[in-house]
Short mmCIF file of C-alpha atoms in Angstrom, two decimals:
data_model
loop_
_atom_site.label_atom_id
_atom_site.label_comp_id
_atom_site.label_asym_id
_atom_site.label_seq_id
_atom_site.Cartn_x
_atom_site.Cartn_y
_atom_site.Cartn_z
CA MET W 1477 0.00 0.00 0.00
CA SER W 1478 2.78 2.46 0.87
CA GLU W 1479 4.40 1.76 -2.54
CA PHE W 1480 1.16 2.81 -4.25
CA LEU W 1481 0.98 6.03 -2.23
CA ALA W 1482 4.60 6.86 -3.04
CA LEU W 1483 3.97 6.27 -6.75
CA GLU W 1484 0.83 8.43 -6.62
CA GLN W 1485 2.82 11.25 -5.00
CA ILE W 1486 5.48 11.07 -7.75
CA VAL W 1487 2.79 11.26 -10.45
CA ASP W 1488 1.11 14.23 -8.73
CA ASP W 1489 4.39 16.18 -8.46
CA ASP W 1490 4.42 17.42 -12.07
CA PRO W 1491 7.01 20.22 -12.23
CA GLN W 1492 4.84 22.06 -14.78
CA ASP W 1493 1.80 22.26 -12.49
CA GLY W 1494 0.95 25.82 -11.61
CA ARG W 1495 3.07 27.30 -14.42
CA TYR W 1496 1.37 29.44 -17.04
CA LEU W 1497 2.57 30.97 -20.29
CA THR W 1498 1.15 34.48 -20.39
CA PHE W 1499 0.41 36.36 -23.58
CA SER W 1500 -1.34 39.55 -24.54
CA LEU W 1501 -4.09 40.68 -26.85
CA ASP W 1502 -4.16 44.48 -26.92
CA SER W 1503 -3.59 45.51 -23.31
CA GLU W 1504 -5.21 42.39 -21.83
CA CYS W 1505 -3.15 39.54 -20.40
CA TYR W 1506 -4.14 35.87 -20.68
CA GLY W 1507 -2.51 32.61 -19.67
CA ILE W 1508 -2.44 28.95 -20.61
CA GLU W 1509 -0.98 26.09 -18.59
CA ILE W 1510 2.56 25.49 -19.80
CA LYS W 1511 2.03 21.72 -19.90
CA TYR W 1512 -0.21 22.19 -22.97
CA VAL W 1513 2.31 24.32 -24.89
CA THR W 1514 4.52 22.36 -27.28
CA GLU W 1515 6.27 25.33 -28.88
CA ILE W 1516 6.09 28.99 -29.78
CA ILE W 1517 6.84 30.07 -33.35
CA GLY W 1518 6.74 33.30 -35.26
CA ILE W 1519 3.90 34.01 -37.64
CA GLN W 1520 4.28 32.14 -40.92
CA PRO W 1521 2.34 31.64 -44.14
CA ILE W 1522 -1.14 30.26 -43.43
CA THR W 1523 -3.09 28.29 -46.03
CA GLU W 1524 -6.74 29.31 -45.91
CA VAL W 1525 -9.40 26.61 -45.64
CA PRO W 1526 -12.82 27.44 -47.13
CA GLU W 1527 -16.06 27.41 -45.16
CA MET W 1528 -14.43 27.94 -41.75
CA PRO W 1529 -15.42 30.48 -39.11
CA GLU W 1530 -13.64 33.83 -39.43
CA TYR W 1531 -11.39 33.11 -36.44
CA ILE W 1532 -10.02 29.88 -38.00
CA LYS W 1533 -7.34 31.39 -40.21
CA GLY W 1534 -6.36 28.12 -41.89
CA ILE W 1535 -3.56 25.59 -41.56
CA ILE W 1536 0.22 25.62 -41.36
CA ASN W 1537 2.76 22.94 -42.17
CA LEU W 1538 5.08 22.62 -39.19
CA ARG W 1539 7.87 20.18 -40.07
CA GLY W 1540 5.46 18.00 -42.04
CA ARG W 1541 2.65 18.19 -39.51
CA ILE W 1542 -0.54 19.98 -40.58
CA ILE W 1543 -1.83 22.21 -37.78
CA PRO W 1544 -5.06 24.25 -37.78
CA VAL W 1545 -4.54 27.86 -36.68
CA MET W 1546 -6.98 30.07 -34.78
CA ASP W 1547 -6.70 33.83 -34.32
CA VAL W 1548 -7.47 34.25 -30.61
CA ARG W 1549 -8.14 37.97 -31.11
CA LEU W 1550 -11.00 37.19 -33.52
CA ARG W 1551 -12.27 34.32 -31.37
CA PHE W 1552 -12.64 36.78 -28.49
CA LYS W 1553 -14.53 39.15 -30.83
CA LYS W 1554 -11.77 41.75 -30.90
CA PRO W 1555 -11.02 43.66 -34.12
CA PHE W 1556 -8.49 42.17 -36.52
CA ARG W 1557 -4.99 43.61 -36.33
CA GLU W 1558 -2.29 43.14 -38.94
CA TYR W 1559 0.34 40.63 -37.89
CA ASP W 1560 3.77 42.05 -37.08
CA GLU W 1561 7.19 40.82 -35.91
CA ARG W 1562 5.88 40.27 -32.36
CA THR W 1563 2.87 38.20 -33.46
CA CYS W 1564 3.35 34.55 -32.45
CA ILE W 1565 1.70 31.20 -32.85
CA ILE W 1566 1.50 29.18 -29.65
CA VAL W 1567 1.24 25.51 -30.61
CA ILE W 1568 -0.72 23.59 -28.00
CA GLU W 1569 -1.66 19.94 -27.60
CA ILE W 1570 -4.55 18.84 -25.42
CA ARG W 1571 -5.68 15.20 -25.48
CA ASP W 1572 -4.12 14.50 -28.89
CA ILE W 1573 -5.62 17.66 -30.42
CA VAL W 1574 -3.00 20.06 -31.79
CA LEU W 1575 -3.88 23.69 -32.48
CA GLY W 1576 -1.97 26.87 -33.22
CA LEU W 1577 -3.12 30.03 -31.40
CA ILE W 1578 -2.26 33.36 -33.03
CA ILE W 1579 -1.63 35.95 -30.33
CA ASP W 1580 -0.26 39.50 -30.27
CA ARG W 1581 2.79 38.77 -28.13
CA VAL W 1582 4.16 36.33 -25.59
CA SER W 1583 4.87 37.80 -22.16
CA GLU W 1584 6.41 35.39 -19.62
CA VAL W 1585 5.97 32.16 -17.69
CA LEU W 1586 4.40 32.65 -14.27
CA THR W 1587 4.18 30.19 -11.40
CA ILE W 1588 0.86 30.36 -9.58
CA PRO W 1589 0.72 27.97 -6.61
#
């Protein structure tokens, strides 16, 4: 029984728990748990896909992997803003679903206990 409890404690002690990648849209700050973030890339060419909602900008090819990309600004009903050198795509993976999130800029990683 004590072996099971020790194993459970090891599993629960994920070093990424409580850590959030923060990013901004306009002057507002948002965060996503770092354990879902696979990488952060600069904006790149996006292939449009017809018949998608306005906030789904299309797909990108990331090292041979096709990833749908969503403009978070549009999803939150904010006005479109031209992409610039600070615009990033945060690639996330949650339960085998991979998605790129277009955001204005990445801020920092915060630990929130």
